[in-house]
Amino acid sequence: MATKALKTEGTPGKGASQSKGRKALVDATIEAIYRHGLCGTSVGTITKLAGLSRAMVSYHFESKNEMLVAAYETLYEEWSGYFDQKRSDDPRENVILQAVSQFAFPIFDPKKFSAWVAFSIAAQRDEALRRTNQKAYAGWRASLIRSLEHYQRDTGNQVDVEDIATTVLCMSDGLWLQLMLDPENMTPERASRLCASVLEARFFEAESRAMK
């Protein structure tokens, strides 16, 4: 179900305040999941945290599920925006930056992390969240593949783009799981080093072949 379009006619500045209200509801959704879990998150808990009325929810969203989808999309957009700011002119470094950016603060924040995990699990049984999850993964993978292809074009070193992209995605999911289950031993910094080391090894192989 599509999110309602924001209304902007009427009092000057009204559209901006409504956009602010929508953001407040999305932020409160992420906060509610962190505090109460997905099952304990309701329209009531969200509006209480946002300091807004249920009428404001109805204005921006047609259901609680729409707020969940909007929050999930926001998390992915934040990560995409963060990586865009961190891009490097070095194609090799750029791939590594993209892979480890998911473990960087503010992307890897306890509140946002709990929401990512909750949405990923819920996507197994909720169609709207499943589509959002697939879109996020597809976008992440496509971006990583573009960076790997750029590395090949710029350096002339041949790598198995699909294989490396799949490896990074699977390893990232595993590291996120360890961060959730054993946060004392698996820190974001350690996860970044492990993820980077795998890519460094693959690049070293490609560069060694090119020198022969």
mmCIF file with all atom_site columns, C-alpha atoms in Angstrom, residues 7-189:
data_model
loop_
_atom_site.group_PDB
_atom_site.id
_atom_site.type_symbol
_atom_site.label_atom_id
_atom_site.label_alt_id
_atom_site.label_comp_id
_atom_site.label_asym_id
_atom_site.label_entity_id
_atom_site.label_seq_id
_atom_site.pdbx_PDB_ins_code
_atom_site.Cartn_x
_atom_site.Cartn_y
_atom_site.Cartn_z
_atom_site.occupancy
_atom_site.B_iso_or_equiv
_atom_site.pdbx_formal_charge
_atom_site.auth_seq_id
_atom_site.auth_comp_id
_atom_site.auth_asym_id
_atom_site.auth_atom_id
_atom_site.pdbx_PDB_model_num
ATOM 1   C CA . LYS A 1 7   ? -0.113 17.834  1.430   1.00 0.00 ? 7   LYS A CA 1
ATOM 2   C CA . THR A 1 8   ? 1.554  21.200  0.964   1.00 0.00 ? 8   THR A CA 1
ATOM 3   C CA . GLU A 1 9   ? -1.259 23.567  0.086   1.00 0.00 ? 9   GLU A CA 1
ATOM 4   C CA . GLY A 1 10  ? -2.486 26.097  2.627   1.00 0.00 ? 10  GLY A CA 1
ATOM 5   C CA . THR A 1 11  ? -0.429 27.952  5.185   1.00 0.00 ? 11  THR A CA 1
ATOM 6   C CA . PRO A 1 12  ? 3.141  28.795  4.075   1.00 0.00 ? 12  PRO A CA 1
ATOM 7   C CA . GLY A 1 13  ? 5.626  26.404  5.645   1.00 0.00 ? 13  GLY A CA 1
ATOM 8   C CA . LYS A 1 14  ? 2.961  23.838  6.378   1.00 0.00 ? 14  LYS A CA 1
ATOM 9   C CA . GLY A 1 15  ? 4.550  21.226  4.109   1.00 0.00 ? 15  GLY A CA 1
ATOM 10  C CA . ALA A 1 16  ? 7.855  21.510  5.936   1.00 0.00 ? 16  ALA A CA 1
ATOM 11  C CA . SER A 1 17  ? 6.185  20.985  9.312   1.00 0.00 ? 17  SER A CA 1
ATOM 12  C CA . GLN A 1 18  ? 4.332  17.959  7.970   1.00 0.00 ? 18  GLN A CA 1
ATOM 13  C CA . SER A 1 19  ? 7.573  16.476  6.652   1.00 0.00 ? 19  SER A CA 1
ATOM 14  C CA . LYS A 1 20  ? 9.053  17.061  10.085  1.00 0.00 ? 20  LYS A CA 1
ATOM 15  C CA . GLY A 1 21  ? 6.095  15.249  11.617  1.00 0.00 ? 21  GLY A CA 1
ATOM 16  C CA . ARG A 1 22  ? 6.564  12.281  9.311   1.00 0.00 ? 22  ARG A CA 1
ATOM 17  C CA . LYS A 1 23  ? 10.251 12.090  10.212  1.00 0.00 ? 23  LYS A CA 1
ATOM 18  C CA . ALA A 1 24  ? 9.367  12.237  13.913  1.00 0.00 ? 24  ALA A CA 1
ATOM 19  C CA . LEU A 1 25  ? 7.056  9.247   13.468  1.00 0.00 ? 25  LEU A CA 1
ATOM 20  C CA . VAL A 1 26  ? 9.697  7.268   11.575  1.00 0.00 ? 26  VAL A CA 1
ATOM 21  C CA . ASP A 1 27  ? 12.331 8.039   14.221  1.00 0.00 ? 27  ASP A CA 1
ATOM 22  C CA . ALA A 1 28  ? 9.873  7.093   16.964  1.00 0.00 ? 28  ALA A CA 1
ATOM 23  C CA . THR A 1 29  ? 9.170  3.789   15.200  1.00 0.00 ? 29  THR A CA 1
ATOM 24  C CA . ILE A 1 30  ? 12.866 2.893   15.330  1.00 0.00 ? 30  ILE A CA 1
ATOM 25  C CA . GLU A 1 31  ? 13.032 3.994   18.984  1.00 0.00 ? 31  GLU A CA 1
ATOM 26  C CA . ALA A 1 32  ? 9.942  1.954   19.864  1.00 0.00 ? 32  ALA A CA 1
ATOM 27  C CA . ILE A 1 33  ? 11.391 -1.203  18.322  1.00 0.00 ? 33  ILE A CA 1
ATOM 28  C CA . TYR A 1 34  ? 14.582 -0.680  20.325  1.00 0.00 ? 34  TYR A CA 1
ATOM 29  C CA . ARG A 1 35  ? 12.645 -0.246  23.569  1.00 0.00 ? 35  ARG A CA 1
ATOM 30  C CA . HIS A 1 36  ? 9.767  -2.682  23.124  1.00 0.00 ? 36  HIS A CA 1
ATOM 31  C CA . GLY A 1 37  ? 10.683 -5.023  20.279  1.00 0.00 ? 37  GLY A CA 1
ATOM 32  C CA . LEU A 1 38  ? 8.689  -5.305  17.086  1.00 0.00 ? 38  LEU A CA 1
ATOM 33  C CA . CYS A 1 39  ? 5.812  -7.170  18.724  1.00 0.00 ? 39  CYS A CA 1
ATOM 34  C CA . GLY A 1 40  ? 5.561  -4.583  21.490  1.00 0.00 ? 40  GLY A CA 1
ATOM 35  C CA . THR A 1 41  ? 5.570  -1.664  19.067  1.00 0.00 ? 41  THR A CA 1
ATOM 36  C CA . SER A 1 42  ? 2.124  -0.214  18.451  1.00 0.00 ? 42  SER A CA 1
ATOM 37  C CA . VAL A 1 43  ? 0.714  2.999   17.054  1.00 0.00 ? 43  VAL A CA 1
ATOM 38  C CA . GLY A 1 44  ? 0.259  4.087   20.659  1.00 0.00 ? 44  GLY A CA 1
ATOM 39  C CA . THR A 1 45  ? 3.886  3.504   21.664  1.00 0.00 ? 45  THR A CA 1
ATOM 40  C CA . ILE A 1 46  ? 5.075  5.282   18.514  1.00 0.00 ? 46  ILE A CA 1
ATOM 41  C CA . THR A 1 47  ? 2.891  8.356   18.969  1.00 0.00 ? 47  THR A CA 1
ATOM 42  C CA . LYS A 1 48  ? 3.836  8.603   22.631  1.00 0.00 ? 48  LYS A CA 1
ATOM 43  C CA . LEU A 1 49  ? 7.539  8.630   21.810  1.00 0.00 ? 49  LEU A CA 1
ATOM 44  C CA . ALA A 1 50  ? 7.021  11.060  18.938  1.00 0.00 ? 50  ALA A CA 1
ATOM 45  C CA . GLY A 1 51  ? 4.831  13.353  21.038  1.00 0.00 ? 51  GLY A CA 1
ATOM 46  C CA . LEU A 1 52  ? 2.246  13.398  18.265  1.00 0.00 ? 52  LEU A CA 1
ATOM 47  C CA . SER A 1 53  ? -1.415 12.477  17.999  1.00 0.00 ? 53  SER A CA 1
ATOM 48  C CA . ARG A 1 54  ? -2.950 9.488   16.236  1.00 0.00 ? 54  ARG A CA 1
ATOM 49  C CA . ALA A 1 55  ? -4.474 11.989  13.816  1.00 0.00 ? 55  ALA A CA 1
ATOM 50  C CA . MET A 1 56  ? -0.966 12.873  12.686  1.00 0.00 ? 56  MET A CA 1
ATOM 51  C CA . VAL A 1 57  ? -0.273 9.187   12.054  1.00 0.00 ? 57  VAL A CA 1
ATOM 52  C CA . SER A 1 58  ? -3.413 8.923   9.940   1.00 0.00 ? 58  SER A CA 1
ATOM 53  C CA . TYR A 1 59  ? -2.357 11.991  7.967   1.00 0.00 ? 59  TYR A CA 1
ATOM 54  C CA . HIS A 1 60  ? 0.999  10.525  6.945   1.00 0.00 ? 60  HIS A CA 1
ATOM 55  C CA . PHE A 1 61  ? 0.409  6.773   7.004   1.00 0.00 ? 61  PHE A CA 1
ATOM 56  C CA . GLU A 1 62  ? -2.496 4.429   6.418   1.00 0.00 ? 62  GLU A CA 1
ATOM 57  C CA . SER A 1 63  ? -1.307 1.769   8.866   1.00 0.00 ? 63  SER A CA 1
ATOM 58  C CA . LYS A 1 64  ? 1.372  0.849   11.378  1.00 0.00 ? 64  LYS A CA 1
ATOM 59  C CA . ASN A 1 65  ? 2.877  -1.393  8.732   1.00 0.00 ? 65  ASN A CA 1
ATOM 60  C CA . GLU A 1 66  ? 3.441  1.624   6.503   1.00 0.00 ? 66  GLU A CA 1
ATOM 61  C CA . MET A 1 67  ? 5.421  3.227   9.317   1.00 0.00 ? 67  MET A CA 1
ATOM 62  C CA . LEU A 1 68  ? 7.515  0.069   9.635   1.00 0.00 ? 68  LEU A CA 1
ATOM 63  C CA . VAL A 1 69  ? 8.235  0.052   5.904   1.00 0.00 ? 69  VAL A CA 1
ATOM 64  C CA . ALA A 1 70  ? 9.077  3.765   5.956   1.00 0.00 ? 70  ALA A CA 1
ATOM 65  C CA . ALA A 1 71  ? 11.467 3.207   8.875   1.00 0.00 ? 71  ALA A CA 1
ATOM 66  C CA . TYR A 1 72  ? 13.164 0.319   7.063   1.00 0.00 ? 72  TYR A CA 1
ATOM 67  C CA . GLU A 1 73  ? 13.547 2.402   3.899   1.00 0.00 ? 73  GLU A CA 1
ATOM 68  C CA . THR A 1 74  ? 14.971 5.252   5.964   1.00 0.00 ? 74  THR A CA 1
ATOM 69  C CA . LEU A 1 75  ? 17.655 2.996   7.453   1.00 0.00 ? 75  LEU A CA 1
ATOM 70  C CA . TYR A 1 76  ? 18.759 1.874   3.999   1.00 0.00 ? 76  TYR A CA 1
ATOM 71  C CA . GLU A 1 77  ? 18.738 5.429   2.638   1.00 0.00 ? 77  GLU A CA 1
ATOM 72  C CA . GLU A 1 78  ? 20.878 6.581   5.563   1.00 0.00 ? 78  GLU A CA 1
ATOM 73  C CA . TRP A 1 79  ? 23.431 3.874   4.855   1.00 0.00 ? 79  TRP A CA 1
ATOM 74  C CA . SER A 1 80  ? 23.481 4.720   1.137   1.00 0.00 ? 80  SER A CA 1
ATOM 75  C CA . GLY A 1 81  ? 23.954 8.398   1.926   1.00 0.00 ? 81  GLY A CA 1
ATOM 76  C CA . TYR A 1 82  ? 26.727 7.636   4.409   1.00 0.00 ? 82  TYR A CA 1
ATOM 77  C CA . PHE A 1 83  ? 28.653 5.580   1.868   1.00 0.00 ? 83  PHE A CA 1
ATOM 78  C CA . ASP A 1 84  ? 28.238 8.259   -0.807  1.00 0.00 ? 84  ASP A CA 1
ATOM 79  C CA . GLN A 1 85  ? 29.946 10.720  1.535   1.00 0.00 ? 85  GLN A CA 1
ATOM 80  C CA . LYS A 1 86  ? 32.831 8.308   2.154   1.00 0.00 ? 86  LYS A CA 1
ATOM 81  C CA . ARG A 1 87  ? 33.619 7.397   -1.455  1.00 0.00 ? 87  ARG A CA 1
ATOM 82  C CA . SER A 1 88  ? 37.274 7.288   -2.390  1.00 0.00 ? 88  SER A CA 1
ATOM 83  C CA . ASP A 1 89  ? 38.988 8.099   -5.685  1.00 0.00 ? 89  ASP A CA 1
ATOM 84  C CA . ASP A 1 90  ? 40.990 4.902   -5.223  1.00 0.00 ? 90  ASP A CA 1
ATOM 85  C CA . PRO A 1 91  ? 38.780 2.100   -6.681  1.00 0.00 ? 91  PRO A CA 1
ATOM 86  C CA . ARG A 1 92  ? 40.375 -0.549  -4.456  1.00 0.00 ? 92  ARG A CA 1
ATOM 87  C CA . GLU A 1 93  ? 39.805 1.474   -1.313  1.00 0.00 ? 93  GLU A CA 1
ATOM 88  C CA . ASN A 1 94  ? 36.328 2.378   -2.485  1.00 0.00 ? 94  ASN A CA 1
ATOM 89  C CA . VAL A 1 95  ? 35.193 -1.269  -2.492  1.00 0.00 ? 95  VAL A CA 1
ATOM 90  C CA . ILE A 1 96  ? 36.556 -1.783  1.009   1.00 0.00 ? 96  ILE A CA 1
ATOM 91  C CA . LEU A 1 97  ? 34.943 1.413   2.260   1.00 0.00 ? 97  LEU A CA 1
ATOM 92  C CA . GLN A 1 98  ? 31.602 0.270   0.927   1.00 0.00 ? 98  GLN A CA 1
ATOM 93  C CA . ALA A 1 99  ? 31.896 -3.115  2.599   1.00 0.00 ? 99  ALA A CA 1
ATOM 94  C CA . VAL A 1 100 ? 32.892 -1.790  6.030   1.00 0.00 ? 100 VAL A CA 1
ATOM 95  C CA . SER A 1 101 ? 30.639 1.287   6.069   1.00 0.00 ? 101 SER A CA 1
ATOM 96  C CA . GLN A 1 102 ? 27.773 -0.814  7.418   1.00 0.00 ? 102 GLN A CA 1
ATOM 97  C CA . PHE A 1 103 ? 29.699 -1.217  10.668  1.00 0.00 ? 103 PHE A CA 1
ATOM 98  C CA . ALA A 1 104 ? 30.430 2.488   11.073  1.00 0.00 ? 104 ALA A CA 1
ATOM 99  C CA . PHE A 1 105 ? 28.702 4.843   13.477  1.00 0.00 ? 105 PHE A CA 1
ATOM 100 C CA . PRO A 1 106 ? 26.121 6.351   13.062  1.00 0.00 ? 106 PRO A CA 1
ATOM 101 C CA . ILE A 1 107 ? 24.919 3.559   10.737  1.00 0.00 ? 107 ILE A CA 1
ATOM 102 C CA . PHE A 1 108 ? 25.795 0.914   13.286  1.00 0.00 ? 108 PHE A CA 1
ATOM 103 C CA . ASP A 1 109 ? 23.875 2.375   16.213  1.00 0.00 ? 109 ASP A CA 1
ATOM 104 C CA . PRO A 1 110 ? 22.231 0.121   18.867  1.00 0.00 ? 110 PRO A CA 1
ATOM 105 C CA . LYS A 1 111 ? 18.765 1.503   18.145  1.00 0.00 ? 111 LYS A CA 1
ATOM 106 C CA . LYS A 1 112 ? 19.119 1.224   14.388  1.00 0.00 ? 112 LYS A CA 1
ATOM 107 C CA . PHE A 1 113 ? 20.793 -2.164  14.668  1.00 0.00 ? 113 PHE A CA 1
ATOM 108 C CA . SER A 1 114 ? 17.859 -3.601  16.619  1.00 0.00 ? 114 SER A CA 1
ATOM 109 C CA . ALA A 1 115 ? 15.476 -2.244  13.977  1.00 0.00 ? 115 ALA A CA 1
ATOM 110 C CA . TRP A 1 116 ? 17.541 -3.721  11.113  1.00 0.00 ? 116 TRP A CA 1
ATOM 111 C CA . VAL A 1 117 ? 17.452 -7.141  12.763  1.00 0.00 ? 117 VAL A CA 1
ATOM 112 C CA . ALA A 1 118 ? 13.734 -6.913  13.577  1.00 0.00 ? 118 ALA A CA 1
ATOM 113 C CA . PHE A 1 119 ? 12.849 -5.893  10.030  1.00 0.00 ? 119 PHE A CA 1
ATOM 114 C CA . SER A 1 120 ? 14.999 -8.629  8.510   1.00 0.00 ? 120 SER A CA 1
ATOM 115 C CA . ILE A 1 121 ? 13.234 -11.269 10.604  1.00 0.00 ? 121 ILE A CA 1
ATOM 116 C CA . ALA A 1 122 ? 9.759  -9.831  10.013  1.00 0.00 ? 122 ALA A CA 1
ATOM 117 C CA . ALA A 1 123 ? 10.436 -9.734  6.269   1.00 0.00 ? 123 ALA A CA 1
ATOM 118 C CA . GLN A 1 124 ? 10.144 -13.520 6.256   1.00 0.00 ? 124 GLN A CA 1
ATOM 119 C CA . ARG A 1 125 ? 6.397  -13.324 6.883   1.00 0.00 ? 125 ARG A CA 1
ATOM 120 C CA . ASP A 1 126 ? 5.344  -9.782  5.934   1.00 0.00 ? 126 ASP A CA 1
ATOM 121 C CA . GLU A 1 127 ? 5.067  -9.125  2.208   1.00 0.00 ? 127 GLU A CA 1
ATOM 122 C CA . ALA A 1 128 ? 5.606  -5.349  2.340   1.00 0.00 ? 128 ALA A CA 1
ATOM 123 C CA . LEU A 1 129 ? 8.697  -5.691  4.508   1.00 0.00 ? 129 LEU A CA 1
ATOM 124 C CA . ARG A 1 130 ? 9.926  -8.562  2.322   1.00 0.00 ? 130 ARG A CA 1
ATOM 125 C CA . ARG A 1 131 ? 9.777  -6.330  -0.749  1.00 0.00 ? 131 ARG A CA 1
ATOM 126 C CA . THR A 1 132 ? 11.594 -3.572  1.108   1.00 0.00 ? 132 THR A CA 1
ATOM 127 C CA . ASN A 1 133 ? 14.209 -6.066  2.280   1.00 0.00 ? 133 ASN A CA 1
ATOM 128 C CA . GLN A 1 134 ? 14.741 -7.382  -1.245  1.00 0.00 ? 134 GLN A CA 1
ATOM 129 C CA . LYS A 1 135 ? 15.000 -3.856  -2.614  1.00 0.00 ? 135 LYS A CA 1
ATOM 130 C CA . ALA A 1 136 ? 17.592 -2.905  0.008   1.00 0.00 ? 136 ALA A CA 1
ATOM 131 C CA . TYR A 1 137 ? 19.704 -6.009  -0.628  1.00 0.00 ? 137 TYR A CA 1
ATOM 132 C CA . ALA A 1 138 ? 19.430 -5.621  -4.384  1.00 0.00 ? 138 ALA A CA 1
ATOM 133 C CA . GLY A 1 139 ? 20.494 -1.983  -4.154  1.00 0.00 ? 139 GLY A CA 1
ATOM 134 C CA . TRP A 1 140 ? 23.386 -2.814  -1.834  1.00 0.00 ? 140 TRP A CA 1
ATOM 135 C CA . ARG A 1 141 ? 24.569 -5.639  -4.094  1.00 0.00 ? 141 ARG A CA 1
ATOM 136 C CA . ALA A 1 142 ? 24.240 -3.581  -7.277  1.00 0.00 ? 142 ALA A CA 1
ATOM 137 C CA . SER A 1 143 ? 26.254 -0.750  -5.733  1.00 0.00 ? 143 SER A CA 1
ATOM 138 C CA . LEU A 1 144 ? 28.975 -3.154  -4.604  1.00 0.00 ? 144 LEU A CA 1
ATOM 139 C CA . ILE A 1 145 ? 29.118 -4.761  -8.046  1.00 0.00 ? 145 ILE A CA 1
ATOM 140 C CA . ARG A 1 146 ? 29.491 -1.336  -9.687  1.00 0.00 ? 146 ARG A CA 1
ATOM 141 C CA . SER A 1 147 ? 32.405 -0.561  -7.364  1.00 0.00 ? 147 SER A CA 1
ATOM 142 C CA . LEU A 1 148 ? 34.055 -3.900  -8.182  1.00 0.00 ? 148 LEU A CA 1
ATOM 143 C CA . GLU A 1 149 ? 33.579 -3.343  -11.906 1.00 0.00 ? 149 GLU A CA 1
ATOM 144 C CA . HIS A 1 150 ? 35.127 0.097   -11.534 1.00 0.00 ? 150 HIS A CA 1
ATOM 145 C CA . TYR A 1 151 ? 38.095 -1.536  -9.801  1.00 0.00 ? 151 TYR A CA 1
ATOM 146 C CA . GLN A 1 152 ? 38.519 -3.912  -12.746 1.00 0.00 ? 152 GLN A CA 1
ATOM 147 C CA . ARG A 1 153 ? 38.323 -1.152  -15.350 1.00 0.00 ? 153 ARG A CA 1
ATOM 148 C CA . ASP A 1 154 ? 40.677 1.162   -13.500 1.00 0.00 ? 154 ASP A CA 1
ATOM 149 C CA . THR A 1 155 ? 43.350 -1.371  -12.547 1.00 0.00 ? 155 THR A CA 1
ATOM 150 C CA . GLY A 1 156 ? 43.020 -3.965  -15.292 1.00 0.00 ? 156 GLY A CA 1
ATOM 151 C CA . ASN A 1 157 ? 42.989 -6.664  -12.591 1.00 0.00 ? 157 ASN A CA 1
ATOM 152 C CA . GLN A 1 158 ? 40.324 -9.311  -13.144 1.00 0.00 ? 158 GLN A CA 1
ATOM 153 C CA . VAL A 1 159 ? 38.211 -10.468 -10.195 1.00 0.00 ? 159 VAL A CA 1
ATOM 154 C CA . ASP A 1 160 ? 35.100 -12.607 -9.946  1.00 0.00 ? 160 ASP A CA 1
ATOM 155 C CA . VAL A 1 161 ? 32.680 -9.747  -9.322  1.00 0.00 ? 161 VAL A CA 1
ATOM 156 C CA . GLU A 1 162 ? 29.618 -11.877 -8.575  1.00 0.00 ? 162 GLU A CA 1
ATOM 157 C CA . ASP A 1 163 ? 31.545 -14.212 -6.301  1.00 0.00 ? 163 ASP A CA 1
ATOM 158 C CA . ILE A 1 164 ? 33.109 -11.410 -4.276  1.00 0.00 ? 164 ILE A CA 1
ATOM 159 C CA . ALA A 1 165 ? 29.806 -9.537  -3.946  1.00 0.00 ? 165 ALA A CA 1
ATOM 160 C CA . THR A 1 166 ? 28.098 -12.687 -2.666  1.00 0.00 ? 166 THR A CA 1
ATOM 161 C CA . THR A 1 167 ? 30.962 -13.388 -0.256  1.00 0.00 ? 167 THR A CA 1
ATOM 162 C CA . VAL A 1 168 ? 30.832 -9.877  1.187   1.00 0.00 ? 168 VAL A CA 1
ATOM 163 C CA . LEU A 1 169 ? 27.055 -9.986  1.604   1.00 0.00 ? 169 LEU A CA 1
ATOM 164 C CA . CYS A 1 170 ? 27.105 -13.364 3.344   1.00 0.00 ? 170 CYS A CA 1
ATOM 165 C CA . MET A 1 171 ? 30.030 -12.403 5.554   1.00 0.00 ? 171 MET A CA 1
ATOM 166 C CA . SER A 1 172 ? 28.374 -9.125  6.475   1.00 0.00 ? 172 SER A CA 1
ATOM 167 C CA . ASP A 1 173 ? 25.194 -10.886 7.555   1.00 0.00 ? 173 ASP A CA 1
ATOM 168 C CA . GLY A 1 174 ? 27.239 -13.306 9.649   1.00 0.00 ? 174 GLY A CA 1
ATOM 169 C CA . LEU A 1 175 ? 29.164 -10.495 11.304  1.00 0.00 ? 175 LEU A CA 1
ATOM 170 C CA . TRP A 1 176 ? 25.950 -8.636  12.089  1.00 0.00 ? 176 TRP A CA 1
ATOM 171 C CA . LEU A 1 177 ? 24.617 -11.781 13.725  1.00 0.00 ? 177 LEU A CA 1
ATOM 172 C CA . GLN A 1 178 ? 27.753 -12.100 15.844  1.00 0.00 ? 178 GLN A CA 1
ATOM 173 C CA . LEU A 1 179 ? 27.506 -8.432  16.795  1.00 0.00 ? 179 LEU A CA 1
ATOM 174 C CA . MET A 1 180 ? 24.016 -9.150  18.081  1.00 0.00 ? 180 MET A CA 1
ATOM 175 C CA . LEU A 1 181 ? 24.825 -12.425 19.864  1.00 0.00 ? 181 LEU A CA 1
ATOM 176 C CA . ASP A 1 182 ? 28.280 -11.652 21.257  1.00 0.00 ? 182 ASP A CA 1
ATOM 177 C CA . PRO A 1 183 ? 28.812 -7.871  21.393  1.00 0.00 ? 183 PRO A CA 1
ATOM 178 C CA . GLU A 1 184 ? 31.661 -8.150  23.896  1.00 0.00 ? 184 GLU A CA 1
ATOM 179 C CA . ASN A 1 185 ? 33.876 -10.153 21.548  1.00 0.00 ? 185 ASN A CA 1
ATOM 180 C CA . MET A 1 186 ? 32.570 -8.932  18.195  1.00 0.00 ? 186 MET A CA 1
ATOM 181 C CA . THR A 1 187 ? 32.818 -5.162  18.023  1.00 0.00 ? 187 THR A CA 1
ATOM 182 C CA . PRO A 1 188 ? 32.058 -2.989  14.971  1.00 0.00 ? 188 PRO A CA 1
ATOM 183 C CA . GLU A 1 189 ? 35.795 -2.275  14.678  1.00 0.00 ? 189 GLU A CA 1
#
